[in-house]
Amino acid sequence: MVVVEVSTGKRLKALVLPVEANDFKSLNKSMYFFNWKEERGYEIYKLIIVGQLEILGLISFEKIPFEWRYHIRLLSASKKNVGKQKQYDYVIGNLLAHVGKIAVADFGEMACISLKPKTAIIDHYRKKYKMQVTGSTLSLEVPELINLINEYDHDEK
Amino acid sequence: MMKNRSQNKMDFEFGIDSRYSSKEERDGDAIILMEARLKRMKNLSKEEIIRAKLIQLKIKMEECLSNDHKNQSQSFSQFLAHYVDSMYSRRNDFARDLGVSPVILSQTINGHREPSKEFILRLMIHSEKVYQSVTKFNHEIWYQIFLNEKLRETMEAEDSWKSELENEVKMPEFIL
């Protein structure tokens, strides 16, 4: 996976890793949206640049096996990585692709990842990540899910 | 309650609180979503299904290699079966394409025969071509999976081979 430094266009190798107990010390409200400690009972992953410690974004999710689905609970880039002044691009796409990989590994062609965002940003996710809209739920399924994985899951600089 | 607390955070472009606020909400959404998904699944082409299965295999093999060899739950033969069954309705057809006998393929898939070097090389050639139109694929992964499995088996049996061979291995004087 790679992220792009917005100011220079430089592409840097990135990794998605499970959040560890020590990470919660740095997940404070001045740097990150949401209270991630509330998600301790769920799977939480972080995006970092290889060789660095700073967490660029976070995602928590739950597995719903009888629906072949992973539902994303919280998803956010760090405060430094949103809006016009953001440092790195591709943070959210990499996090979504990582959950997509977990879903495809478990469920193959039946795999699905879902989100239930606020109405105002549904259109953004639908356009940017080719998500399906069903009621108030956004979902990514095969084949679009595979395309997302192929788009983000590589180390090409 | 959690949702209300972070409602204001949802205004940010990249901050999404997608947690269900109640079981009713979750169940209602699940039914509607599943109905829509089942309709969409019916429209998946054979090629799209094969592509998804091949990506699934690639992810699982990479995951297997990234784990500690002691924790690997899947074997070369299971990955081979996944690969063959993703594309072929008859395993004999794959054996023909690979240029090996159906018996050898069957014994390898069932774990009754260790794959020969040539078998793995043929598999590497086949999968390299298959994955060209699917995704980036490191065909060496078959060999890596096989070697990792051999290492795991060897180390798991350490108690038996070590006790048998230890007395036959001599040490230089300075060690003694």
Coordinates of C-alpha atoms in Angstrom, one line a residue:
Chain A
M1 CA 0.0 0.0 0.0
V2 CA 1.1 3.6 -0.5
V3 CA 0.1 7.0 0.6
V4 CA 1.0 10.2 -1.2
E5 CA 2.5 13.2 0.5
V6 CA 0.3 16.0 -0.8
S7 CA 2.9 18.8 -0.7
T8 CA 5.5 16.9 -2.7
G9 CA 3.6 14.2 -4.5
K10 CA 6.0 11.7 -3.0
R11 CA 4.6 8.1 -2.7
L12 CA 5.5 6.3 0.5
K13 CA 5.0 2.7 1.5
A14 CA 2.3 2.2 4.1
L15 CA 1.0 -0.6 6.2
V16 CA -2.3 -1.4 7.9
L17 CA -1.8 -3.1 11.3
P18 CA -4.0 -4.0 14.3
V19 CA -4.2 -1.3 16.9
E20 CA -2.4 -2.4 20.1
A21 CA -3.0 -1.5 23.7
N22 CA -0.2 1.0 23.7
D23 CA -1.7 2.9 20.7
F24 CA -4.6 4.1 22.8
K25 CA -2.4 6.5 24.6
S26 CA -1.8 8.4 21.4
L27 CA -5.4 8.3 20.2
N28 CA -6.5 11.5 21.8
K29 CA -9.2 13.9 20.7
S30 CA -6.8 16.6 19.6
M31 CA -5.4 14.4 16.8
Y32 CA -8.2 12.0 16.0
F33 CA -12.0 12.1 15.6
F34 CA -14.1 9.8 17.8
N35 CA -13.3 8.1 21.0
W36 CA -11.6 4.9 19.9
K37 CA -11.4 3.5 23.3
E38 CA -15.2 2.7 22.9
E39 CA -14.2 0.3 20.1
R40 CA -11.9 -1.9 22.2
G41 CA -14.3 -4.9 21.9
Y42 CA -14.0 -4.8 18.1
E43 CA -11.3 -5.1 15.6
I44 CA -9.5 -1.8 15.1
Y45 CA -6.7 -1.2 12.5
K46 CA -4.4 1.7 11.9
L47 CA -2.6 3.0 8.8
I48 CA 1.0 4.0 9.2
I49 CA 3.9 4.8 6.9
V50 CA 6.5 2.0 7.0
G51 CA 9.2 2.9 9.6
Q52 CA 7.1 5.6 11.3
L53 CA 4.9 5.5 14.3
E54 CA 2.3 8.2 13.6
I55 CA -1.2 6.8 12.9
L56 CA -2.6 8.4 9.8
G57 CA -6.1 6.9 10.0
L58 CA -8.2 4.3 11.8
I59 CA -11.0 1.8 11.1
S60 CA -13.0 -0.4 13.3
F61 CA -15.4 -3.1 12.1
E62 CA -17.4 -6.2 13.0
K63 CA -17.8 -9.5 11.2
I64 CA -21.3 -10.6 10.4
P65 CA -20.5 -14.1 9.1
F66 CA -24.1 -15.3 8.3
E67 CA -24.4 -12.3 5.9
W68 CA -20.9 -12.7 4.5
R69 CA -20.3 -9.1 5.5
Y70 CA -18.0 -6.9 7.4
H71 CA -19.7 -3.8 8.8
I72 CA -17.5 -0.8 9.3
R73 CA -18.2 0.9 12.6
L74 CA -15.9 3.9 12.7
L75 CA -13.6 5.2 9.9
S76 CA -11.5 8.3 10.1
A77 CA -8.3 9.8 8.9
S78 CA -6.3 11.7 11.6
K79 CA -7.2 15.4 11.9
K80 CA -4.0 16.3 10.1
N81 CA -5.1 14.2 7.1
V82 CA -8.5 15.7 6.3
G83 CA -9.5 18.7 4.3
K84 CA -7.5 21.0 2.0
Q85 CA -4.5 21.0 4.4
K86 CA -4.1 17.3 4.7
Q87 CA -0.6 15.8 4.7
Y88 CA -1.2 12.5 3.0
D89 CA -3.7 11.2 0.5
Y90 CA -5.2 7.7 0.1
V91 CA -5.6 7.1 3.8
I92 CA -9.3 6.2 3.7
G93 CA -9.0 4.1 0.5
N94 CA -6.2 2.0 2.0
L95 CA -8.2 1.4 5.2
L96 CA -11.3 0.4 3.2
A97 CA -9.2 -1.9 0.9
H98 CA -7.7 -3.6 3.9
V99 CA -11.1 -4.5 5.3
G100 CA -12.1 -5.5 1.8
K101 CA -9.2 -8.0 1.7
I102 CA -10.3 -9.5 5.0
A103 CA -13.8 -9.9 3.7
V104 CA -12.7 -11.4 0.4
A105 CA -10.3 -13.8 2.2
D106 CA -13.2 -15.0 4.3
F107 CA -16.1 -14.9 1.9
G108 CA -14.7 -14.9 -1.7
E109 CA -17.2 -13.9 -4.3
M110 CA -19.9 -13.3 -1.6
A111 CA -17.8 -10.8 0.3
C112 CA -19.3 -7.4 1.2
I113 CA -18.2 -4.4 3.3
S114 CA -20.8 -2.0 4.5
L115 CA -21.1 1.5 5.9
K116 CA -23.9 3.6 7.1
P117 CA -22.8 7.2 6.8
K118 CA -24.7 10.4 7.1
T119 CA -26.8 11.2 4.0
A120 CA -24.6 14.2 3.1
I121 CA -21.5 12.2 2.4
I122 CA -23.2 9.1 0.8
D123 CA -22.7 10.7 -2.6
H124 CA -19.0 11.2 -2.0
Y125 CA -18.4 7.5 -1.1
R126 CA -20.7 6.3 -3.9
K127 CA -18.7 8.2 -6.5
K128 CA -15.2 7.8 -5.1
Y129 CA -15.3 4.1 -4.1
K130 CA -18.2 3.0 -6.4
M131 CA -20.3 1.9 -3.5
Q132 CA -23.8 0.6 -3.9
V133 CA -26.6 2.4 -2.1
T134 CA -29.3 0.3 -0.5
G135 CA -31.6 2.3 1.7
S136 CA -29.3 4.2 4.0
T137 CA -26.5 1.6 3.7
L138 CA -23.5 1.8 1.5
S139 CA -21.9 -1.4 0.4
L140 CA -19.0 -2.6 -1.6
E141 CA -19.4 -6.1 -3.2
V142 CA -17.7 -8.1 -5.9
P143 CA -16.7 -7.0 -8.5
E144 CA -16.3 -3.4 -7.3
L145 CA -14.7 -4.6 -4.1
I146 CA -12.0 -6.5 -6.1
N147 CA -11.3 -3.3 -8.1
L148 CA -10.8 -1.4 -4.9
I149 CA -8.4 -4.0 -3.5
N150 CA -6.4 -4.0 -6.8
E151 CA -6.3 -0.2 -6.8
Y152 CA -4.9 0.1 -3.3
D153 CA -3.2 -3.2 -2.4
H154 CA 0.2 -2.7 -4.0
D155 CA 3.6 -1.2 -3.2
E156 CA 4.2 0.6 -6.5
K157 CA 5.8 3.9 -5.9
Chain B
M1 CA -26.0 6.6 23.0
M2 CA -22.6 6.2 21.4
K3 CA -23.9 7.4 18.1
N4 CA -25.4 10.6 19.6
R5 CA -22.2 11.4 21.4
S6 CA -20.3 11.5 18.2
Q7 CA -23.0 12.8 15.9
N8 CA -21.3 16.1 15.5
K9 CA -18.1 14.4 14.3
M10 CA -19.9 13.0 11.3
D11 CA -19.8 16.4 9.6
F12 CA -16.2 15.9 8.7
E13 CA -15.6 14.6 5.2
F14 CA -13.6 11.6 6.4
G15 CA -15.1 10.9 9.8
I16 CA -17.8 8.3 9.7
D17 CA -19.7 6.9 12.7
S18 CA -21.4 4.0 11.1
R19 CA -22.4 2.2 14.3
Y20 CA -26.0 0.9 14.6
S21 CA -27.9 2.6 17.3
S22 CA -30.3 -0.3 18.0
K23 CA -30.8 -3.9 17.1
E24 CA -34.0 -3.0 15.2
E25 CA -32.0 -0.6 13.0
R26 CA -29.4 -3.3 12.4
D27 CA -31.8 -6.0 11.6
G28 CA -34.0 -3.8 9.4
D29 CA -30.9 -2.7 7.4
A30 CA -29.6 -6.3 7.1
I31 CA -32.8 -7.6 5.5
I32 CA -33.0 -4.8 2.9
L33 CA -29.3 -5.1 2.1
M34 CA -29.3 -8.9 1.8
E35 CA -32.3 -8.8 -0.6
A36 CA -30.5 -6.3 -2.8
R37 CA -27.2 -8.2 -2.6
L38 CA -28.7 -11.5 -3.6
K39 CA -30.2 -9.8 -6.7
R40 CA -26.9 -8.3 -7.6
M41 CA -25.1 -11.7 -6.9
K42 CA -27.3 -13.4 -9.5
N43 CA -25.9 -11.0 -12.1
L44 CA -22.3 -11.8 -11.4
S45 CA -20.6 -13.3 -14.5
K46 CA -18.6 -16.6 -14.3
E47 CA -15.4 -14.5 -14.9
E48 CA -16.2 -12.2 -12.0
I49 CA -16.7 -15.1 -9.7
I50 CA -13.5 -16.8 -10.8
R51 CA -11.6 -13.5 -10.4
A52 CA -12.9 -13.1 -6.8
K53 CA -11.9 -16.7 -6.0
L54 CA -8.4 -16.2 -7.3
I55 CA -8.0 -12.9 -5.4
Q56 CA -9.3 -14.7 -2.3
L57 CA -6.6 -17.4 -2.8
K58 CA -3.8 -14.9 -3.3
I59 CA -4.8 -13.0 -0.1
K60 CA -4.9 -16.3 1.9
M61 CA -1.5 -17.4 0.6
E62 CA 0.1 -14.1 1.4
E63 CA -1.5 -14.2 4.8
C64 CA -0.2 -17.7 5.3
L65 CA 3.4 -16.6 4.5
S66 CA 3.2 -13.5 6.7
N67 CA 2.2 -15.6 9.8
D68 CA 4.6 -17.4 12.0
H69 CA 5.2 -20.8 10.5
K70 CA 3.8 -22.4 13.6
N71 CA 0.4 -20.8 13.2
Q72 CA -0.2 -21.7 9.6
S73 CA -3.6 -23.4 9.3
Q74 CA -3.7 -24.0 5.5
S75 CA -1.5 -26.3 3.5
F76 CA 0.0 -26.4 0.0
S77 CA -2.5 -29.0 -1.0
Q78 CA -5.5 -26.9 0.2
F79 CA -4.3 -23.9 -1.7
L80 CA -3.8 -26.1 -4.8
A81 CA -7.4 -27.4 -4.5
H82 CA -8.7 -23.8 -4.1
Y83 CA -6.8 -22.8 -7.2
V84 CA -8.0 -25.7 -9.3
D85 CA -11.6 -25.6 -8.2
S86 CA -11.8 -21.8 -8.8
M87 CA -11.4 -22.4 -12.6
Y88 CA -12.1 -26.0 -13.5
S89 CA -15.3 -27.9 -13.0
R90 CA -13.3 -31.2 -13.4
R91 CA -9.9 -31.6 -11.8
N92 CA -8.8 -33.9 -14.7
D93 CA -9.0 -31.0 -17.0
F94 CA -6.5 -29.1 -14.9
A95 CA -4.2 -32.1 -14.8
R96 CA -4.3 -32.2 -18.6
D97 CA -3.6 -28.5 -18.9
L98 CA -0.7 -28.8 -16.4
G99 CA 0.7 -31.9 -18.2
V100 CA 0.5 -34.2 -15.2
S101 CA -1.4 -37.4 -14.6
P102 CA -4.8 -37.1 -12.9
V103 CA -3.6 -39.6 -10.3
I104 CA -0.6 -37.4 -9.3
L105 CA -2.9 -34.3 -9.1
S106 CA -5.4 -36.1 -7.0
Q107 CA -2.8 -37.6 -4.6
T108 CA -1.2 -34.1 -4.3
I109 CA -4.4 -32.4 -3.6
N110 CA -5.4 -35.0 -1.0
G111 CA -2.0 -34.7 0.7
H112 CA -1.0 -38.3 -0.1
R113 CA 1.9 -37.2 -2.3
E114 CA 4.5 -34.4 -2.0
P115 CA 4.6 -32.2 -5.1
S116 CA 7.7 -32.7 -7.1
K117 CA 9.9 -29.7 -8.1
E118 CA 8.6 -30.0 -11.7
F119 CA 5.0 -30.1 -10.5
I120 CA 5.5 -26.8 -8.6
L121 CA 7.3 -25.2 -11.6
R122 CA 4.5 -26.2 -13.9
L123 CA 2.0 -24.7 -11.4
M124 CA 4.1 -21.5 -11.2
I125 CA 3.9 -21.1 -15.0
H126 CA 0.2 -21.8 -15.1
S127 CA -0.7 -19.4 -12.3
E128 CA 1.6 -16.7 -13.6
K129 CA -0.4 -16.7 -16.8
V130 CA -3.8 -17.0 -15.1
Y131 CA -3.2 -14.1 -12.8
Q132 CA -2.0 -11.8 -15.5
S133 CA -5.5 -10.6 -16.2
V134 CA -6.6 -10.8 -12.5
T135 CA -4.1 -9.0 -10.3
K136 CA -0.4 -8.7 -9.5
F137 CA 0.8 -12.2 -8.4
N138 CA 4.1 -13.4 -7.3
H139 CA 4.2 -17.0 -8.7
E140 CA 7.1 -17.9 -6.5
I141 CA 4.6 -18.0 -3.7
W142 CA 3.8 -21.6 -4.4
Y143 CA 7.4 -22.6 -3.7
Q144 CA 7.5 -20.4 -0.6
I145 CA 4.3 -22.0 0.7
F146 CA 5.7 -25.5 0.1
L147 CA 9.1 -24.7 1.7
N148 CA 7.4 -23.1 4.7
E149 CA 5.2 -26.2 5.1
K150 CA 8.3 -28.4 5.1
L151 CA 10.0 -26.3 7.7
R152 CA 6.9 -26.3 9.9
E153 CA 6.6 -30.1 9.6
T154 CA 10.3 -30.5 10.4
M155 CA 10.2 -28.3 13.5
E156 CA 6.9 -29.9 14.7
A157 CA 8.7 -33.3 14.7
E158 CA 11.8 -31.9 16.3
D159 CA 11.4 -34.0 19.5
S160 CA 11.5 -37.3 17.5
W161 CA 14.3 -36.5 15.1
K162 CA 16.5 -34.7 17.6
S163 CA 16.6 -37.5 20.1
E164 CA 17.4 -39.9 17.3
L165 CA 20.2 -37.9 15.7
E166 CA 21.7 -35.9 18.6
N167 CA 24.1 -38.6 19.7
E168 CA 25.4 -39.0 16.1
V169 CA 26.3 -35.3 15.8
K170 CA 29.8 -34.6 17.2
M171 CA 31.0 -31.3 18.5
P172 CA 34.5 -29.7 18.2
E173 CA 36.7 -29.8 21.3
F174 CA 36.3 -26.2 22.3
I175 CA 32.5 -26.6 22.7
L176 CA 33.1 -29.5 25.1

